[in-house]
Amino acid sequence: MNITRENIDELNAIVKVDIAKDDYIEKVDKILKDYKKNANIPGFRKGHVPMGMVKKQYGQAVLVDEVNKLLQEALNKYLTEEKLDVLGNPLPKEKENFNWDQDNYSFEFELGLTPQFELNLKTKKPITLYKIVAGEEMIQNQITNIQKQYGKLISKEVAEEGDVVVGTIVNEEENIDNLGTISLDQLKGKKNINKFVGAKKGDLITLKTKGLFEDDHQLEKVLNVEHERIHDLDVEVTLTVTEINHQESAELNQELFDKLFPNSEVKNVEDLKEKIKEDAAKQFQQQGDQQLLNDVTEALIENNKFDLPKEFLQKWIRTVGEKPLTEEEAKEEFIKSEQGLRFQLIEGKLISENKLEVKFEDLKEFTTARIKEQMAQFGQTDPAEKELDDIAARVLSNQDEIKRLSEQLMNEKLLGFYKENISLKEKEVTYEDFVKEIYK
């Protein structure tokens, strides 16, 4: 067997594999002898079928199979030994009038080579590192919600604005029959609110589902229907009032502070605001970090220019799906995926050059920390080490979980690298302003 390579240019090459009869004949003969021993052909006893008949019936199929196996093994070994970094997979070149009725064969493969480039981490201008905080309005809304949540309901005979009405909601055609609770301050529009004002127990109120609430998802809870039905649901329902309550807000006192934050230093409303702001900042950090990853990705693609073997990649894209694509479809698919491919190459080089590897011990520590966070949410703040180890071992026995957690850990490593090595400028914004700025 002989393998040679011709470099067309820096990004494209042709590999030629010559296979001689001596490379495959021993394996082919052995398989055909085994076929002969076990063949069941009418008119012949088992094991006594003439080899000529076995070759005639099975010879070419066995030959093709063994040559293809040999070809694939040789090509993979060659790429590894030559340390060729290729994009996609080698593409076989079509050969006119190829004939299997010969002893020696020659095959050619097109290769798309990974471009060589120097990694440039210098951005044209500093990238914004958003520090997202809760604004005064958000903090006040949170306090109001807390007061409602820990407040008490006072039964009433007649409904007024701001009250909570409980009733049986029915629409027979849509199979809706549910005891729902409606806070009147969540309704959309004065017209809907006025239908409830003055209502008494036993009254029947007709409502349209479309545009009933400020948030359509509230309708899901009230009607107890599937999420996918909510946004397009436009029907009339009847509500028979069974209960009317006024929600009295809880007082902002030490008793409430201790319920909310046991063993904390919250002693007054200002402390409460500071605690809410602190907790919100932790929640918002993930969004700020994700935006940093997005912005750095764009900047690195912009800063690191290199050519790709476009024609090869478009040809390869045509072959890799469940069904072949046309040239035009493959071109469109390449355009869609080009930026992702470019960043994949940049990120791979960055990870390799800076040794940002994910070791198993790092992954185990990362997984254990995530498990502790989840357990803390359910009140288990001091789990035993053995319990954590057992849960982590179960999680890391699943290959899909290993892949998912490894990607998360690598993202954290990349984030830490960017914060230390990319030019950044910190900007403090409220959540509302962050949304406006990013999604404007």
Coordinates of C-alpha atoms in Angstrom, one line a residue:
M1 CA 0.0 0.0 0.0
N2 CA 1.2 3.5 -0.8
I3 CA -0.2 6.9 0.4
T4 CA 0.9 10.2 -1.1
R5 CA -0.4 13.8 -0.7
E6 CA -0.5 16.7 -3.1
N7 CA -1.0 20.1 -1.5
I8 CA -3.2 22.2 -3.9
D9 CA -2.8 25.3 -1.7
E10 CA -2.6 26.1 2.0
L11 CA -6.2 25.0 2.6
N12 CA -6.7 22.1 0.2
A13 CA -5.0 18.8 -0.5
I14 CA -5.5 15.5 -2.4
V15 CA -4.5 12.3 -0.7
K16 CA -4.0 9.3 -3.0
V17 CA -4.2 5.7 -1.6
D18 CA -2.9 2.9 -3.8
I19 CA -3.9 -0.6 -2.7
A20 CA -2.3 -3.7 -4.1
K21 CA -3.6 -7.3 -4.2
D22 CA -1.1 -8.3 -1.6
D23 CA -2.7 -5.8 0.9
Y24 CA -6.2 -7.5 0.9
I25 CA -6.0 -11.0 -0.7
E26 CA -5.2 -12.9 2.5
K27 CA -8.2 -11.5 4.4
V28 CA -10.6 -12.0 1.4
D29 CA -9.4 -15.6 0.9
K30 CA -9.9 -16.4 4.6
I31 CA -13.5 -15.0 4.6
L32 CA -14.4 -16.9 1.5
K33 CA -13.0 -20.1 3.0
D34 CA -15.2 -19.5 6.0
Y35 CA -18.2 -18.9 3.7
K36 CA -17.4 -22.2 2.0
K37 CA -17.4 -24.1 5.2
N38 CA -20.9 -22.8 6.2
A39 CA -22.6 -22.2 2.9
N40 CA -26.0 -23.8 2.4
I41 CA -26.6 -24.1 -1.4
P42 CA -29.1 -26.5 -2.8
G43 CA -27.5 -29.6 -4.4
F44 CA -24.4 -29.5 -2.2
R45 CA -23.6 -30.8 1.2
K46 CA -22.6 -28.2 3.8
G47 CA -18.9 -27.5 3.5
H48 CA -18.6 -29.1 0.0
V49 CA -19.7 -26.1 -2.2
P50 CA -17.0 -25.5 -4.9
M51 CA -14.9 -22.5 -4.2
G52 CA -15.6 -21.2 -7.7
M53 CA -19.3 -21.0 -6.9
V54 CA -18.6 -19.3 -3.5
K55 CA -16.4 -16.7 -5.3
K56 CA -19.0 -16.1 -8.0
Q57 CA -21.7 -15.6 -5.4
Y58 CA -19.9 -13.7 -2.6
G59 CA -16.4 -12.8 -4.0
Q60 CA -17.0 -9.2 -5.1
A61 CA -19.1 -8.2 -2.1
V62 CA -16.3 -9.5 0.3
L63 CA -13.6 -7.8 -1.8
V64 CA -15.4 -4.4 -1.8
D65 CA -16.0 -4.7 1.9
E66 CA -12.5 -5.6 2.8
V67 CA -10.9 -3.0 0.5
N68 CA -13.1 -0.3 2.0
K69 CA -12.2 -1.3 5.5
L70 CA -8.5 -1.3 4.6
L71 CA -8.9 2.1 2.9
Q72 CA -10.6 3.7 5.9
E73 CA -8.0 2.4 8.4
A74 CA -5.1 3.5 6.2
L75 CA -6.5 6.9 5.7
N76 CA -7.3 7.5 9.4
K77 CA -3.8 6.3 10.4
Y78 CA -2.2 8.5 7.8
L79 CA -4.0 11.6 9.0
T80 CA -3.0 10.8 12.6
E81 CA 0.7 10.1 11.8
E82 CA 1.0 13.2 9.6
K83 CA -0.8 15.3 12.2
L84 CA -3.0 16.7 9.6
D85 CA -5.7 19.0 11.1
V86 CA -8.6 18.7 8.7
L87 CA -12.1 20.3 8.5
G88 CA -15.0 18.0 8.0
N89 CA -14.1 14.5 6.6
P90 CA -12.1 13.4 3.6
L91 CA -14.2 13.4 0.5
P92 CA -13.7 10.6 -2.1
K93 CA -13.2 11.9 -5.6
E94 CA -15.4 10.2 -8.1
K95 CA -13.6 8.1 -10.7
E96 CA -15.1 7.3 -14.1
N97 CA -15.2 3.7 -15.3
F98 CA -13.9 2.3 -11.9
N99 CA -13.6 -1.4 -12.2
W100 CA -13.5 -3.9 -9.3
D101 CA -12.4 -6.7 -11.7
Q102 CA -8.7 -5.9 -11.3
D103 CA -6.0 -6.6 -8.8
N104 CA -4.8 -3.1 -7.8
Y105 CA -6.8 -0.1 -6.9
S106 CA -6.2 3.7 -6.6
F107 CA -8.4 6.1 -4.6
E108 CA -8.2 9.8 -4.2
F109 CA -9.6 12.0 -1.4
E110 CA -10.1 15.7 -1.1
L111 CA -9.0 17.3 2.2
G112 CA -10.0 20.7 3.7
L113 CA -7.1 21.8 5.9
T114 CA -7.5 23.9 9.0
P115 CA -6.1 27.4 8.4
Q116 CA -3.0 28.6 10.3
F117 CA -3.3 32.0 12.0
E118 CA -1.8 33.9 15.0
L119 CA -4.3 34.4 17.8
N120 CA -5.1 38.1 18.4
L121 CA -6.8 39.0 21.7
K122 CA -6.5 42.8 21.3
T123 CA -9.9 44.4 20.6
K124 CA -10.4 47.7 18.8
K125 CA -12.1 49.1 21.9
P126 CA -12.7 47.8 25.4
I127 CA -15.7 45.3 25.7
T128 CA -18.4 46.2 28.2
L129 CA -18.6 44.1 31.3
Y130 CA -22.1 44.7 32.6
K131 CA -22.7 44.9 36.3
I132 CA -26.5 44.5 36.5
V133 CA -28.3 45.8 39.6
A134 CA -31.9 46.1 40.7
G135 CA -33.3 49.6 40.4
E136 CA -35.4 51.4 43.0
E137 CA -38.6 50.5 41.2
M138 CA -37.7 46.8 41.0
I139 CA -36.7 46.7 44.7
Q140 CA -40.0 48.4 45.7
N141 CA -42.0 46.0 43.6
Q142 CA -40.2 43.1 45.2
I143 CA -41.0 44.5 48.7
T144 CA -44.7 44.9 47.7
N145 CA -44.8 41.3 46.5
I146 CA -43.2 40.1 49.7
Q147 CA -45.8 42.0 51.7
K148 CA -48.6 40.4 49.7
Q149 CA -47.1 36.9 49.9
Y150 CA -46.7 37.1 53.7
G151 CA -49.9 39.0 54.3
K152 CA -53.4 37.7 55.1
L153 CA -56.7 37.4 53.3
I154 CA -59.8 39.1 54.8
S155 CA -63.1 37.7 53.6
K156 CA -65.5 40.3 52.0
E157 CA -69.1 40.3 50.7
V158 CA -68.6 42.8 47.8
A159 CA -65.6 43.0 45.4
E160 CA -63.6 46.2 45.0
E161 CA -60.5 47.1 43.0
G162 CA -57.4 45.3 44.2
D163 CA -59.3 42.4 45.7
V164 CA -58.9 38.7 45.1
V165 CA -61.9 36.8 43.6
V166 CA -62.2 33.0 43.6
G167 CA -64.7 31.3 41.3
T168 CA -65.6 28.3 39.2
I169 CA -64.6 29.1 35.5
V170 CA -66.4 27.1 32.8
N171 CA -66.4 26.7 29.0
E172 CA -67.9 23.3 28.0
E173 CA -66.7 23.4 24.4
E174 CA -63.1 23.9 25.5
N175 CA -63.5 21.4 28.3
I176 CA -62.7 24.1 30.9
D177 CA -64.0 23.6 34.4
N178 CA -61.7 24.9 37.1
L179 CA -61.8 26.7 40.5
G180 CA -59.6 29.7 39.8
T181 CA -58.2 32.6 41.7
I182 CA -58.0 36.0 40.1
S183 CA -56.2 39.0 41.6
L184 CA -58.0 42.1 40.1
D185 CA -54.8 44.1 40.0
Q186 CA -53.4 41.5 37.4
L187 CA -56.3 42.1 35.0
K188 CA -55.7 44.0 31.8
G189 CA -57.8 47.1 31.2
K190 CA -60.5 49.0 33.2
K191 CA -63.2 47.1 31.3
N192 CA -62.2 43.7 32.7
I193 CA -61.7 45.1 36.3
N194 CA -65.2 46.8 36.2
K195 CA -66.8 43.4 35.5
F196 CA -65.7 42.3 39.0
V197 CA -66.2 45.6 41.0
G198 CA -69.5 45.3 43.0
A199 CA -69.7 41.5 42.4
K200 CA -71.1 39.3 45.3
K201 CA -70.8 35.6 46.0
G202 CA -73.0 33.6 43.6
D203 CA -72.8 36.2 40.8
L204 CA -72.1 35.0 37.3
I205 CA -69.5 37.0 35.3
T206 CA -68.8 36.5 31.6
L207 CA -65.2 37.0 30.4
K208 CA -63.2 36.8 27.2
T209 CA -60.0 34.9 27.6
K210 CA -58.1 37.0 25.0
G211 CA -56.5 40.0 26.6
L212 CA -57.8 39.2 30.1
F213 CA -54.5 39.5 31.9
E214 CA -51.4 41.7 31.5
D215 CA -49.5 38.4 31.3
D216 CA -51.1 35.6 29.2
H217 CA -49.3 33.0 31.3
Q218 CA -51.5 34.0 34.3
L219 CA -54.4 32.6 32.3
E220 CA -52.7 29.2 32.3
K221 CA -52.9 29.1 36.1
V222 CA -56.4 30.4 36.3
L223 CA -58.0 28.0 33.7
N224 CA -55.6 25.1 34.3
V225 CA -55.1 24.4 30.6
E226 CA -51.9 23.4 28.7
H227 CA -49.3 26.1 28.0
E228 CA -49.4 25.6 24.2
R229 CA -53.2 26.6 24.2
I230 CA -52.8 29.8 26.1
H231 CA -51.6 32.3 23.5
D232 CA -54.2 31.5 20.9
L233 CA -57.1 30.9 23.3
D234 CA -59.9 33.3 22.4
V235 CA -63.2 32.1 23.9
E236 CA -65.9 33.2 26.4
V237 CA -65.9 31.7 29.9
T238 CA -68.3 32.1 32.8
L239 CA -67.1 32.6 36.3
T240 CA -69.4 31.9 39.3
V241 CA -68.1 33.9 42.3
T242 CA -67.5 31.6 45.3
E243 CA -65.2 33.8 47.5
I244 CA -64.1 37.4 47.7
N245 CA -61.0 38.4 49.7
H246 CA -59.0 41.5 50.4
Q247 CA -55.3 40.9 50.7
E248 CA -53.9 42.7 53.6
S249 CA -50.1 43.3 53.2
A250 CA -47.8 42.1 55.9
E251 CA -46.1 44.8 58.0
L252 CA -42.4 45.5 57.4
N253 CA -41.2 44.5 60.9
Q254 CA -38.6 42.3 62.5
E255 CA -40.9 39.3 62.5
L256 CA -41.1 39.5 58.7
F257 CA -37.4 40.1 58.3
D258 CA -36.6 37.0 60.3
K259 CA -38.9 34.9 58.2
L260 CA -37.3 36.1 55.0
F261 CA -33.7 36.0 56.1
P262 CA -33.1 33.8 59.2
N263 CA -29.8 34.5 61.0
S264 CA -29.2 37.6 58.9
E265 CA -28.5 41.2 59.9
V266 CA -31.7 42.7 58.3
K267 CA -33.1 45.0 61.0
N268 CA -35.0 47.6 59.0
V269 CA -36.3 48.5 55.5
E270 CA -33.0 49.9 54.3
D271 CA -31.3 46.6 55.3
L272 CA -34.1 44.7 53.4
K273 CA -33.6 46.8 50.3
E274 CA -29.8 46.2 50.4
K275 CA -30.4 42.4 50.8
I276 CA -32.8 42.3 47.9
K277 CA -30.3 44.3 45.8
E278 CA -27.5 42.0 46.8
D279 CA -29.5 38.8 45.9
A280 CA -30.7 40.3 42.6
A281 CA -27.1 41.1 41.6
K282 CA -26.1 37.5 42.1
Q283 CA -29.0 36.4 39.8
F284 CA -28.2 39.0 37.2
Q285 CA -24.5 38.1 37.1
Q286 CA -25.2 35.1 34.9
Q287 CA -26.9 37.3 32.3
G288 CA -24.0 39.8 32.4
D289 CA -21.5 37.1 32.0
Q290 CA -23.4 35.5 29.1
Q291 CA -23.5 38.9 27.4
L292 CA -19.7 39.2 27.9
L293 CA -19.2 35.8 26.3
N294 CA -21.4 36.9 23.3
D295 CA -19.6 40.2 22.9
V296 CA -16.1 38.6 23.2
T297 CA -17.1 36.0 20.6
E298 CA -18.0 38.7 18.1
A299 CA -14.9 40.7 18.8
L300 CA -12.6 37.7 18.4
I301 CA -14.2 36.7 15.1
E302 CA -13.7 40.3 13.9
N303 CA -10.1 40.5 15.1
N304 CA -8.9 37.1 13.7
K305 CA -9.2 37.0 10.0
F306 CA -8.3 33.9 8.0
D307 CA -9.4 32.1 4.9
L308 CA -11.4 28.8 4.9
P309 CA -11.6 26.1 2.2
K310 CA -15.1 27.3 1.3
E311 CA -15.6 25.2 -1.8
F312 CA -14.5 22.0 0.0
L313 CA -16.7 22.8 3.0
Q314 CA -19.8 23.4 0.8
K315 CA -19.1 20.1 -1.0
W316 CA -18.8 18.4 2.4
I317 CA -22.0 20.0 3.7
R318 CA -23.8 18.5 0.7
T319 CA -23.0 15.0 1.9
V320 CA -23.3 15.0 5.7
G321 CA -27.1 15.3 6.2
E322 CA -29.8 12.7 6.1
K323 CA -30.4 13.7 2.5
P324 CA -28.0 15.3 0.0
L325 CA -28.3 19.0 -0.5
T326 CA -28.2 21.0 -3.8
E327 CA -25.2 23.3 -4.4
E328 CA -27.4 26.3 -3.6
E329 CA -28.7 24.8 -0.3
A330 CA -25.1 23.8 0.7
K331 CA -23.9 27.4 0.0
E332 CA -26.7 28.8 2.2
E333 CA -26.0 26.3 5.0
F334 CA -22.3 27.3 4.9
I335 CA -23.1 31.0 5.2
K336 CA -25.3 30.2 8.2
S337 CA -22.6 28.2 9.9
E338 CA -19.5 30.1 8.9
Q339 CA -19.2 32.4 11.9
G340 CA -19.8 29.5 14.3
L341 CA -17.0 27.5 12.5
R342 CA -14.6 30.5 12.7
F343 CA -15.2 30.9 16.4
Q344 CA -14.8 27.2 17.0
L345 CA -11.3 27.3 15.4
I346 CA -10.4 30.5 17.4
E347 CA -11.7 29.0 20.7
G348 CA -9.9 25.7 20.0
K349 CA -6.6 27.5 19.5
L350 CA -7.2 29.7 22.6
I351 CA -7.9 26.6 24.7
S352 CA -4.9 24.7 23.4
E353 CA -2.4 27.6 23.6
N354 CA -3.5 28.5 27.2
K355 CA -4.0 24.9 28.4
L356 CA -7.6 25.5 29.5
E357 CA -8.3 21.8 29.9
V358 CA -11.1 20.2 31.9
K359 CA -9.6 17.6 34.3
F360 CA -11.8 15.0 36.0
E361 CA -11.0 16.4 39.4
D362 CA -12.1 19.9 38.3
L363 CA -15.3 18.4 36.9
K364 CA -16.0 16.5 40.1
E365 CA -15.5 19.6 42.2
F366 CA -17.6 21.7 39.8
T367 CA -20.4 19.0 39.9
T368 CA -20.3 18.8 43.7
A369 CA -20.7 22.6 44.0
R370 CA -23.7 22.6 41.7
I371 CA -25.3 19.8 43.8
K372 CA -24.7 21.7 47.0
E373 CA -26.4 24.8 45.5
Q374 CA -29.5 22.7 44.5
M375 CA -29.7 21.1 47.9
A376 CA -29.5 24.5 49.6
Q377 CA -32.5 25.6 47.7
F378 CA -34.5 22.8 49.4
G379 CA -33.2 23.7 52.9
Q380 CA -30.3 21.2 53.0
T381 CA -27.5 23.6 53.8
D382 CA -25.0 21.2 55.4
P383 CA -25.1 17.8 53.5
A384 CA -22.6 15.1 54.4
E385 CA -19.6 14.7 52.3
K386 CA -20.3 11.1 51.5
E387 CA -23.8 12.0 50.3
L388 CA -22.4 14.6 48.0
D389 CA -19.8 12.2 46.6
D390 CA -22.4 9.5 46.0
I391 CA -24.7 11.9 44.1
A392 CA -21.8 13.3 42.1
A393 CA -20.7 9.7 41.2
R394 CA -24.2 9.0 39.9
V395 CA -24.3 12.2 37.9
L396 CA -20.9 11.6 36.4
S397 CA -21.8 8.0 35.4
N398 CA -24.0 9.5 32.7
Q399 CA -22.0 10.5 29.5
D400 CA -24.6 13.2 28.5
E401 CA -24.3 14.8 31.9
I402 CA -20.4 14.7 31.7
K403 CA -20.6 16.4 28.3
R404 CA -23.1 19.1 29.5
L405 CA -21.2 19.8 32.8
S406 CA -17.8 19.8 30.9
E407 CA -19.1 22.5 28.6
Q408 CA -20.4 24.6 31.5
L409 CA -17.0 24.3 33.3
M410 CA -15.1 25.2 30.1
N411 CA -17.3 28.3 29.7
E412 CA -16.4 29.3 33.2
K413 CA -12.7 28.8 32.5
L414 CA -13.1 30.9 29.3
L415 CA -15.0 33.6 31.1
G416 CA -12.2 33.8 33.8
F417 CA -9.6 34.0 31.0
Y418 CA -11.4 36.7 29.2
K419 CA -11.8 38.8 32.4
E420 CA -8.1 38.6 32.9
N421 CA -6.8 38.9 29.3
I422 CA -9.3 41.0 27.3
S423 CA -9.6 44.7 27.6
L424 CA -12.9 45.4 29.5
K425 CA -14.8 48.3 30.9
E426 CA -17.2 47.8 33.7
K427 CA -20.6 49.4 33.4
E428 CA -23.3 49.4 36.1
V429 CA -26.8 49.4 34.8
T430 CA -30.3 48.5 36.1
Y431 CA -31.9 45.4 34.8
E432 CA -34.4 47.5 32.8
D433 CA -31.6 49.6 31.2
F434 CA -29.6 46.4 30.4
V435 CA -32.6 44.9 28.6
K436 CA -33.1 48.2 26.6
E437 CA -29.5 48.5 25.7
I438 CA -29.0 44.8 24.6
Y439 CA -32.3 44.3 22.9
K440 CA -32.9 47.8 21.5

